[in-house]
Amino acid sequence: MDKIMVEKSPPLKGNVRVSGAKNSALPILAASLLGTEDIILEEVPRLKDVDVICEVLTCLGAKVEFLDEGIIKINSKNIDNYETPYELMSKMRASFLVMGPLLTRLGKTKTSLPGGCAIGTRPIDLHLKGFKALGAEIDVDHGNIGAYAKRLVGDRIYLDFPSVGATENIMMAAVMAEGETIIDNAAMEPEIVDLSNFLNKLGADVKGAGTSTIKIKGVKKLGGATHSVIPDRIEAGTFMVAGAITKGDVVVENVISNHIKPVIAKLREVGCKVYENGDSIRVVGTDKLKATDIKTLPYPGFPTDMQAQFMALMTICEGTSVVIETVFENRFMHVDELKRMGADIKIDGRSAIIQGVDSLMGAPVKATDLRAGAALVLAGLVADGITEIGDVYHIDRGYEKIEEKFKRLGANIYRVEK
């Protein structure tokens, strides 16, 4: 297996361009199953997860072509398969997002329970609750899930938790359901808005995305469109923290600053200067990083996907910082790895108490999940010696050309292929 090696680096300086958002590209690729004409997607990051979802689309009968860097052409006019094979579902949780489009397009869908990062139970019951409300019959048997409906009919659906995946799957199922569907307590993430914009380009009638109430009027057929995926706010946040942790001067390009307001606010709290300028953000580090507290929350709160990276920064802040994780119950797996590098962190239930240390030490560590892997890269930039990161396939699921981008900023980082 490949490893990423990180050596203590000078303050990072320069410009880095953020790729399209993984968490936007995946549901939009799934939604491409709804179109009956050519669909062109731009700014699609070339990641392992994207490759997997494209394999799923091909398996279901869609034609998928990689035209150029970041550009994919999909034609789903003749999709004829409603079953997603276990070997693909087990690779990535987001594969489950094809259920909504298949259910409304073909009237049936069958798949196995999804895989992905082991960051806690992410139940699919809210997805299934939405499908049931629209009139589908659900069949769960030995790890396989089927949903069937002669026709879907719009309804009012309240989500017990503003789940991003459930909101997306129900939206996609509802776009061709008869009548109107209203989703209450819907997720409000920018990726939901991007999916809504894409669906509307295909001919759907979706209103209210980005608020807690989404209204969808069903249409009979969807066509084709060209759509550009929004920038990845989590990748942007990761490079912003990289500028802060190395006390550098980093300009992050192709970013929508409104999407990462909590990260900007917290970087300012620890003492960094943050300048917003159109579609770029400049982070200037400080010699004295101050402790702060974060609490992860659904959007527009502090993103759980930035918790690990920010914790890496907290390990060298002066004083005591506290992280409260409210979204996923098992998202502190990076703590033991950071402790191997000399971090002083104590866990108490869903809270982590971080006492800042003078310095970290390089060590052999493992990327326990996608964002944990990014946190270890950040810690490695300021740790004495060499940090050897294993299980980097997690990192490759969400960061495009991560070593190249860090190298351009002056980081001492390289990959060892095995």
Short mmCIF file of C-alpha atoms in Angstrom, two decimals:
data_model
loop_
_atom_site.label_atom_id
_atom_site.label_comp_id
_atom_site.label_asym_id
_atom_site.label_seq_id
_atom_site.Cartn_x
_atom_site.Cartn_y
_atom_site.Cartn_z
CA MET A 1 0.00 0.00 0.00
CA ASP A 2 1.10 3.57 -0.72
CA LYS A 3 2.33 5.80 2.08
CA ILE A 4 2.57 9.56 2.29
CA MET A 5 5.74 10.87 3.94
CA VAL A 6 5.69 14.36 5.47
CA GLU A 7 8.76 16.12 6.82
CA LYS A 8 8.80 19.26 8.92
CA SER A 9 8.23 22.08 6.45
CA PRO A 10 8.89 25.81 6.31
CA PRO A 11 5.94 28.22 6.55
CA LEU A 12 3.77 27.45 3.50
CA LYS A 13 3.55 30.26 0.97
CA GLY A 14 1.84 30.71 -2.37
CA ASN A 15 -1.44 30.03 -4.15
CA VAL A 16 -3.42 26.79 -4.34
CA ARG A 17 -6.55 26.13 -6.42
CA VAL A 18 -9.34 24.09 -4.87
CA SER A 19 -10.98 21.30 -6.90
CA GLY A 20 -14.71 20.76 -7.37
CA ALA A 21 -16.55 19.48 -4.31
CA LYS A 22 -16.55 15.71 -3.87
CA ASN A 23 -19.71 15.91 -1.75
CA SER A 24 -21.44 17.78 -4.55
CA ALA A 25 -20.11 15.77 -7.49
CA LEU A 26 -21.24 12.39 -6.09
CA PRO A 27 -24.99 13.17 -5.71
CA ILE A 28 -24.99 15.07 -9.01
CA LEU A 29 -23.45 12.06 -10.76
CA ALA A 30 -26.14 9.87 -9.16
CA ALA A 31 -28.81 12.35 -10.31
CA SER A 32 -27.53 12.00 -13.86
CA LEU A 33 -29.51 8.74 -13.96
CA LEU A 34 -32.64 10.90 -14.16
CA GLY A 35 -31.74 12.57 -17.47
CA THR A 36 -32.70 11.22 -20.88
CA GLU A 37 -30.28 13.41 -22.88
CA ASP A 38 -26.54 14.13 -22.74
CA ILE A 39 -25.27 15.61 -19.48
CA ILE A 40 -21.90 17.39 -19.28
CA LEU A 41 -20.41 17.88 -15.82
CA GLU A 42 -17.47 20.24 -15.33
CA GLU A 43 -15.09 20.74 -12.37
CA VAL A 44 -15.49 17.10 -11.32
CA PRO A 45 -12.53 16.07 -9.10
CA ARG A 46 -10.74 12.90 -10.22
CA LEU A 47 -10.98 10.89 -7.04
CA LYS A 48 -11.42 7.24 -6.08
CA ASP A 49 -15.00 7.96 -4.96
CA VAL A 50 -15.81 9.56 -8.31
CA ASP A 51 -14.40 6.54 -10.13
CA VAL A 52 -16.59 4.25 -8.01
CA ILE A 53 -19.84 6.17 -8.64
CA CYS A 54 -19.02 6.23 -12.38
CA GLU A 55 -18.59 2.44 -12.23
CA VAL A 56 -22.02 2.24 -10.59
CA LEU A 57 -23.59 4.36 -13.36
CA THR A 58 -21.98 2.19 -16.05
CA CYS A 59 -23.17 -0.98 -14.31
CA LEU A 60 -26.73 0.41 -14.36
CA GLY A 61 -26.60 0.98 -18.13
CA ALA A 62 -25.47 4.61 -18.42
CA LYS A 63 -22.73 5.68 -20.83
CA VAL A 64 -19.94 7.53 -19.00
CA GLU A 65 -17.07 9.27 -20.81
CA PHE A 66 -14.16 11.22 -19.32
CA LEU A 67 -13.76 13.96 -21.95
CA ASP A 68 -11.03 16.09 -20.42
CA GLU A 69 -9.58 16.89 -17.02
CA GLY A 70 -12.56 17.51 -14.76
CA ILE A 71 -15.17 17.00 -17.51
CA ILE A 72 -17.48 13.98 -17.67
CA LYS A 73 -20.23 13.21 -20.20
CA ILE A 74 -23.10 10.95 -19.11
CA ASN A 75 -26.03 9.59 -21.09
CA SER A 76 -28.63 7.63 -19.11
CA LYS A 77 -31.29 7.39 -21.81
CA ASN A 78 -31.18 3.59 -21.94
CA ILE A 79 -30.56 2.58 -18.32
CA ASP A 80 -32.06 -0.86 -17.78
CA ASN A 81 -30.54 -2.25 -14.57
CA TYR A 82 -31.94 -1.43 -11.14
CA GLU A 83 -29.54 -3.51 -9.01
CA THR A 84 -26.29 -2.10 -7.63
CA PRO A 85 -23.74 -4.86 -6.94
CA TYR A 86 -22.39 -5.39 -3.45
CA GLU A 87 -18.73 -5.00 -4.46
CA LEU A 88 -19.38 -1.39 -5.53
CA MET A 89 -21.69 -0.49 -2.65
CA SER A 90 -19.16 -1.79 -0.13
CA LYS A 91 -16.53 0.63 -1.44
CA MET A 92 -18.48 3.81 -0.85
CA ARG A 93 -21.52 4.93 1.07
CA ALA A 94 -22.53 7.54 -1.51
CA SER A 95 -23.41 4.72 -3.93
CA PHE A 96 -26.67 4.52 -1.96
CA LEU A 97 -27.68 7.81 -3.61
CA VAL A 98 -28.62 5.98 -6.81
CA MET A 99 -31.68 4.53 -5.03
CA GLY A 100 -33.77 7.71 -5.29
CA PRO A 101 -33.15 8.26 -9.02
CA LEU A 102 -33.69 4.55 -9.88
CA LEU A 103 -36.89 4.35 -7.83
CA THR A 104 -38.51 7.31 -9.59
CA ARG A 105 -37.12 6.45 -13.05
CA LEU A 106 -37.62 2.65 -13.14
CA GLY A 107 -40.09 2.09 -10.31
CA LYS A 108 -37.72 -0.25 -8.49
CA THR A 109 -34.24 -0.39 -7.04
CA LYS A 110 -32.21 -2.97 -5.15
CA THR A 111 -28.90 -2.65 -3.40
CA SER A 112 -26.88 -3.77 -0.38
CA LEU A 113 -26.13 -1.81 2.75
CA PRO A 114 -23.55 0.89 1.96
CA GLY A 115 -19.88 1.11 3.01
CA GLY A 116 -17.51 4.08 3.32
CA CYS A 117 -15.59 5.68 6.18
CA ALA A 118 -16.02 4.04 9.59
CA ILE A 119 -16.92 7.26 11.40
CA GLY A 120 -19.99 6.00 13.18
CA THR A 121 -23.45 4.77 12.40
CA ARG A 122 -24.95 6.75 9.56
CA PRO A 123 -28.33 5.07 9.39
CA ILE A 124 -30.24 4.97 6.15
CA ASP A 125 -33.60 4.86 7.92
CA LEU A 126 -34.32 8.50 7.00
CA HIS A 127 -33.78 7.70 3.30
CA LEU A 128 -36.19 4.77 3.55
CA LYS A 129 -38.71 6.80 5.57
CA GLY A 130 -38.78 9.31 2.71
CA PHE A 131 -39.24 6.63 0.06
CA LYS A 132 -42.10 5.08 2.08
CA ALA A 133 -43.80 8.47 2.40
CA LEU A 134 -43.71 8.77 -1.39
CA GLY A 135 -45.50 5.42 -1.69
CA ALA A 136 -42.66 2.91 -2.07
CA GLU A 137 -42.63 -0.54 -0.51
CA ILE A 138 -39.38 -1.33 1.27
CA ASP A 139 -37.95 -4.83 1.52
CA VAL A 140 -34.89 -5.48 3.74
CA ASP A 141 -33.43 -8.98 3.61
CA HIS A 142 -29.97 -10.27 4.61
CA GLY A 143 -28.20 -6.96 4.09
CA ASN A 144 -30.03 -6.21 0.82
CA ILE A 145 -32.53 -3.38 0.46
CA GLY A 146 -35.20 -3.14 -2.20
CA ALA A 147 -37.66 -0.33 -2.89
CA TYR A 148 -40.59 -0.72 -5.27
CA ALA A 149 -43.39 1.56 -6.45
CA LYS A 150 -45.77 1.52 -9.43
CA ARG A 151 -45.83 5.28 -9.05
CA LEU A 152 -44.52 7.72 -6.47
CA VAL A 153 -46.87 10.35 -5.07
CA GLY A 154 -45.71 13.55 -3.40
CA ASP A 155 -46.08 13.96 0.36
CA ARG A 156 -44.87 16.05 3.30
CA ILE A 157 -41.78 14.49 4.87
CA TYR A 158 -40.20 15.57 8.16
CA LEU A 159 -36.59 14.51 8.72
CA ASP A 160 -35.77 13.75 12.37
CA PHE A 161 -32.23 14.98 11.65
CA PRO A 162 -31.18 17.24 8.75
CA SER A 163 -29.32 14.43 7.00
CA VAL A 164 -27.53 15.53 3.83
CA GLY A 165 -27.75 12.11 2.16
CA ALA A 166 -31.43 11.60 3.01
CA THR A 167 -32.33 15.10 1.79
CA GLU A 168 -30.53 14.43 -1.51
CA ASN A 169 -32.01 10.96 -2.04
CA ILE A 170 -35.57 12.10 -1.29
CA MET A 171 -35.17 15.16 -3.56
CA MET A 172 -34.09 12.92 -6.44
CA ALA A 173 -36.93 10.46 -5.85
CA ALA A 174 -39.49 13.28 -5.66
CA VAL A 175 -38.59 15.15 -8.87
CA MET A 176 -40.74 12.80 -10.98
CA ALA A 177 -43.30 11.88 -8.30
CA GLU A 178 -46.90 12.87 -8.89
CA GLY A 179 -47.85 16.15 -7.21
CA GLU A 180 -45.85 18.13 -4.64
CA THR A 181 -43.33 16.92 -2.08
CA ILE A 182 -42.26 19.06 0.87
CA ILE A 183 -39.17 18.13 2.90
CA ASP A 184 -39.15 19.73 6.37
CA ASN A 185 -35.98 20.00 8.49
CA ALA A 186 -34.00 19.47 5.29
CA ALA A 187 -30.23 19.76 5.25
CA MET A 188 -29.10 23.23 4.17
CA GLU A 189 -25.55 22.51 2.93
CA PRO A 190 -24.24 24.24 -0.21
CA GLU A 191 -24.03 20.80 -1.84
CA ILE A 192 -27.84 20.52 -1.54
CA VAL A 193 -28.20 23.84 -3.38
CA ASP A 194 -25.82 22.64 -6.10
CA LEU A 195 -27.84 19.45 -6.58
CA SER A 196 -31.06 21.48 -6.74
CA ASN A 197 -29.58 23.80 -9.38
CA PHE A 198 -28.49 20.78 -11.43
CA LEU A 199 -31.93 19.11 -11.18
CA ASN A 200 -33.64 22.33 -12.24
CA LYS A 201 -31.34 22.56 -15.28
CA LEU A 202 -32.58 19.08 -16.26
CA GLY A 203 -36.16 20.36 -16.07
CA ALA A 204 -37.13 19.65 -12.46
CA ASP A 205 -39.08 22.07 -10.26
CA VAL A 206 -37.22 22.34 -6.94
CA LYS A 207 -37.51 25.41 -4.69
CA GLY A 208 -36.15 26.25 -1.23
CA ALA A 209 -32.81 24.39 -1.35
CA GLY A 210 -30.48 26.01 1.18
CA THR A 211 -33.36 26.49 3.62
CA SER A 212 -34.92 23.97 6.01
CA THR A 213 -37.98 23.53 3.75
CA ILE A 214 -37.63 22.23 0.19
CA LYS A 215 -40.62 22.06 -2.16
CA ILE A 216 -40.58 19.82 -5.21
CA LYS A 217 -43.27 19.66 -7.89
CA GLY A 218 -43.05 16.45 -9.87
CA VAL A 219 -42.48 16.52 -13.62
CA LYS A 220 -42.94 13.72 -16.16
CA LYS A 221 -39.48 13.72 -17.74
CA LEU A 222 -36.01 15.21 -17.33
CA GLY A 223 -33.60 16.04 -20.14
CA GLY A 224 -29.92 17.03 -20.33
CA ALA A 225 -27.73 19.93 -19.19
CA THR A 226 -24.22 21.28 -18.69
CA HIS A 227 -23.32 21.98 -15.08
CA SER A 228 -20.20 23.05 -13.19
CA VAL A 229 -19.69 21.57 -9.70
CA ILE A 230 -19.14 24.08 -6.86
CA PRO A 231 -15.69 24.36 -5.20
CA ASP A 232 -14.86 21.98 -2.34
CA ARG A 233 -15.26 23.95 0.89
CA ILE A 234 -13.58 21.20 2.94
CA GLU A 235 -10.50 21.12 0.73
CA ALA A 236 -10.42 24.92 0.94
CA GLY A 237 -10.64 24.75 4.74
CA THR A 238 -7.85 22.16 4.86
CA PHE A 239 -5.42 24.42 2.98
CA MET A 240 -6.48 27.41 5.08
CA VAL A 241 -5.56 25.45 8.22
CA ALA A 242 -2.28 24.46 6.53
CA GLY A 243 -1.42 28.15 6.23
CA ALA A 244 -2.27 28.67 9.90
CA ILE A 245 -0.49 25.63 11.37
CA THR A 246 2.78 26.40 9.52
CA LYS A 247 2.53 30.15 10.32
CA GLY A 248 2.61 30.74 6.58
CA ASP A 249 0.90 32.96 3.99
CA VAL A 250 -1.43 30.93 1.75
CA VAL A 251 -3.93 32.12 -0.86
CA VAL A 252 -6.70 29.59 -1.51
CA GLU A 253 -8.30 30.10 -4.93
CA ASN A 254 -11.65 28.92 -6.35
CA VAL A 255 -13.48 29.14 -3.05
CA ILE A 256 -16.87 30.52 -1.98
CA SER A 257 -16.15 32.21 1.35
CA ASN A 258 -19.82 32.17 2.44
CA HIS A 259 -19.61 28.37 2.50
CA ILE A 260 -16.88 28.31 5.18
CA LYS A 261 -17.70 31.21 7.48
CA PRO A 262 -17.21 29.13 10.69
CA VAL A 263 -13.70 28.11 9.61
CA ILE A 264 -12.80 31.73 8.81
CA ALA A 265 -14.15 32.84 12.20
CA LYS A 266 -12.19 30.20 14.13
CA LEU A 267 -8.94 30.92 12.27
CA ARG A 268 -9.32 34.56 13.28
CA GLU A 269 -9.97 33.46 16.88
CA VAL A 270 -6.67 31.56 17.05
CA GLY A 271 -4.88 34.73 15.90
CA CYS A 272 -4.56 34.39 12.11
CA LYS A 273 -5.37 37.14 9.66
CA VAL A 274 -7.90 36.09 7.04
CA TYR A 275 -8.61 38.21 3.96
CA GLU A 276 -11.58 37.48 1.72
CA ASN A 277 -11.20 38.66 -1.87
CA GLY A 278 -13.81 37.52 -4.37
CA ASP A 279 -13.25 33.84 -5.05
CA SER A 280 -10.03 33.63 -3.03
CA ILE A 281 -9.12 33.65 0.67
CA ARG A 282 -5.70 34.56 2.07
CA VAL A 283 -4.62 33.16 5.44
CA VAL A 284 -1.62 34.72 7.19
CA GLY A 285 -0.39 32.78 10.20
CA THR A 286 0.75 34.10 13.56
CA ASP A 287 3.68 33.27 15.83
CA LYS A 288 1.32 32.87 18.78
CA LEU A 289 -1.61 30.55 18.07
CA LYS A 290 -4.28 30.87 20.75
CA ALA A 291 -6.56 28.08 21.98
CA THR A 292 -10.21 28.09 20.96
CA ASP A 293 -13.27 25.83 21.16
CA ILE A 294 -15.36 24.33 18.38
CA LYS A 295 -18.65 22.48 18.29
CA THR A 296 -19.58 20.65 15.09
CA LEU A 297 -23.10 21.21 13.82
CA PRO A 298 -25.08 20.75 10.61
CA TYR A 299 -24.62 23.62 8.13
CA PRO A 300 -24.29 26.56 8.66
CA GLY A 301 -22.48 25.47 11.84
CA PHE A 302 -18.86 24.33 12.06
CA PRO A 303 -18.50 21.38 9.65
CA THR A 304 -17.77 17.96 11.10
CA ASP A 305 -15.59 17.38 8.02
CA MET A 306 -13.19 20.09 9.30
CA GLN A 307 -13.05 18.88 12.91
CA ALA A 308 -9.99 16.63 12.58
CA GLN A 309 -7.97 19.20 10.63
CA PHE A 310 -8.75 21.92 13.15
CA MET A 311 -7.83 19.60 16.01
CA ALA A 312 -4.39 19.15 14.43
CA LEU A 313 -4.00 22.94 14.63
CA MET A 314 -5.21 23.00 18.25
CA THR A 315 -2.46 20.60 19.31
CA ILE A 316 0.09 23.44 19.01
CA CYS A 317 -2.10 26.34 20.17
CA GLU A 318 -1.23 27.99 23.51
CA GLY A 319 -3.68 26.89 26.22
CA THR A 320 -6.58 24.46 26.32
CA SER A 321 -8.99 23.91 23.44
CA VAL A 322 -12.21 21.90 23.47
CA VAL A 323 -13.87 20.10 20.55
CA ILE A 324 -17.46 18.90 20.87
CA GLU A 325 -18.55 16.51 18.09
CA THR A 326 -22.34 16.40 17.70
CA VAL A 327 -22.73 14.98 14.19
CA PHE A 328 -20.90 11.60 14.21
CA GLU A 329 -20.38 9.61 17.39
CA ASN A 330 -17.16 7.91 16.30
CA ARG A 331 -15.23 10.77 14.80
CA PHE A 332 -12.29 10.91 17.20
CA MET A 333 -10.31 8.03 15.70
CA HIS A 334 -7.56 10.46 14.68
CA VAL A 335 -6.93 11.31 18.35
CA ASP A 336 -4.83 8.21 19.04
CA GLU A 337 -2.77 8.91 15.92
CA LEU A 338 -2.16 12.54 16.93
CA LYS A 339 -1.18 11.33 20.42
CA ARG A 340 1.44 9.11 18.80
CA MET A 341 2.93 12.35 17.50
CA GLY A 342 3.07 13.87 20.99
CA ALA A 343 -0.29 15.63 21.17
CA ASP A 344 -1.95 16.02 24.58
CA ILE A 345 -5.61 15.09 24.04
CA LYS A 346 -8.17 13.58 26.39
CA ILE A 347 -11.54 12.21 25.27
CA ASP A 348 -14.67 12.53 27.39
CA GLY A 349 -17.67 11.12 25.53
CA ARG A 350 -18.28 13.40 22.57
CA SER A 351 -15.76 15.98 23.77
CA ALA A 352 -12.02 16.21 23.24
CA ILE A 353 -9.84 18.39 25.49
CA ILE A 354 -6.63 19.47 23.78
CA GLN A 355 -3.75 20.96 25.77
CA GLY A 356 -1.35 22.71 23.41
CA VAL A 357 2.22 21.39 23.29
CA ASP A 358 5.43 23.12 22.23
CA SER A 359 6.08 20.69 19.39
CA LEU A 360 4.92 17.48 17.74
CA MET A 361 7.14 14.56 16.71
CA GLY A 362 7.05 12.61 13.47
CA ALA A 363 5.82 9.02 13.82
CA PRO A 364 4.32 6.16 11.81
CA VAL A 365 0.54 6.78 11.80
CA LYS A 366 -2.54 5.62 9.90
CA ALA A 367 -5.28 7.57 8.15
CA THR A 368 -8.27 6.07 9.95
CA ASP A 369 -10.70 7.94 7.67
CA LEU A 370 -10.63 10.64 5.00
CA ARG A 371 -10.50 13.77 7.15
CA ALA A 372 -8.29 12.11 9.79
CA GLY A 373 -5.76 11.53 7.00
CA ALA A 374 -5.78 15.23 6.13
CA ALA A 375 -5.28 16.09 9.81
CA LEU A 376 -2.19 13.86 9.96
CA VAL A 377 -0.71 15.56 6.89
CA LEU A 378 -1.22 18.94 8.61
CA ALA A 379 0.35 17.70 11.85
CA GLY A 380 3.28 16.24 9.88
CA LEU A 381 4.05 19.66 8.38
CA VAL A 382 5.05 20.99 11.82
CA ALA A 383 6.27 17.78 13.54
CA ASP A 384 9.99 17.26 14.10
CA GLY A 385 11.34 14.48 11.89
CA ILE A 386 9.34 12.38 9.43
CA THR A 387 5.67 11.43 9.64
CA GLU A 388 4.83 8.25 7.75
CA ILE A 389 1.11 8.03 6.95
CA GLY A 390 -0.38 4.66 6.04
CA ASP A 391 -3.82 3.71 4.66
CA VAL A 392 -3.67 6.75 2.38
CA TYR A 393 -6.44 5.36 0.18
CA HIS A 394 -8.75 7.18 2.60
CA ILE A 395 -7.07 10.49 1.70
CA ASP A 396 -7.28 9.70 -2.01
CA ARG A 397 -11.04 9.34 -1.67
CA GLY A 398 -11.42 13.06 -1.04
CA TYR A 399 -8.33 15.05 -2.06
CA GLU A 400 -7.19 15.42 -5.65
CA LYS A 401 -3.39 15.54 -6.16
CA ILE A 402 -2.84 16.38 -2.49
CA GLU A 403 0.94 16.01 -2.53
CA GLU A 404 1.33 18.14 -5.67
CA LYS A 405 -0.75 20.94 -4.19
CA PHE A 406 1.16 20.93 -0.90
CA LYS A 407 4.51 20.79 -2.70
CA ARG A 408 3.63 23.91 -4.69
CA LEU A 409 3.22 25.73 -1.37
CA GLY A 410 6.67 24.58 -0.22
CA ALA A 411 5.75 21.52 1.84
CA ASN A 412 8.18 18.62 2.24
CA ILE A 413 5.81 15.83 1.24
CA TYR A 414 6.08 12.83 -1.06
CA ARG A 415 4.41 9.52 -1.76
CA VAL A 416 6.06 6.12 -1.51
CA GLU A 417 4.33 3.66 -3.83
CA LYS A 418 4.30 -0.01 -2.85
#
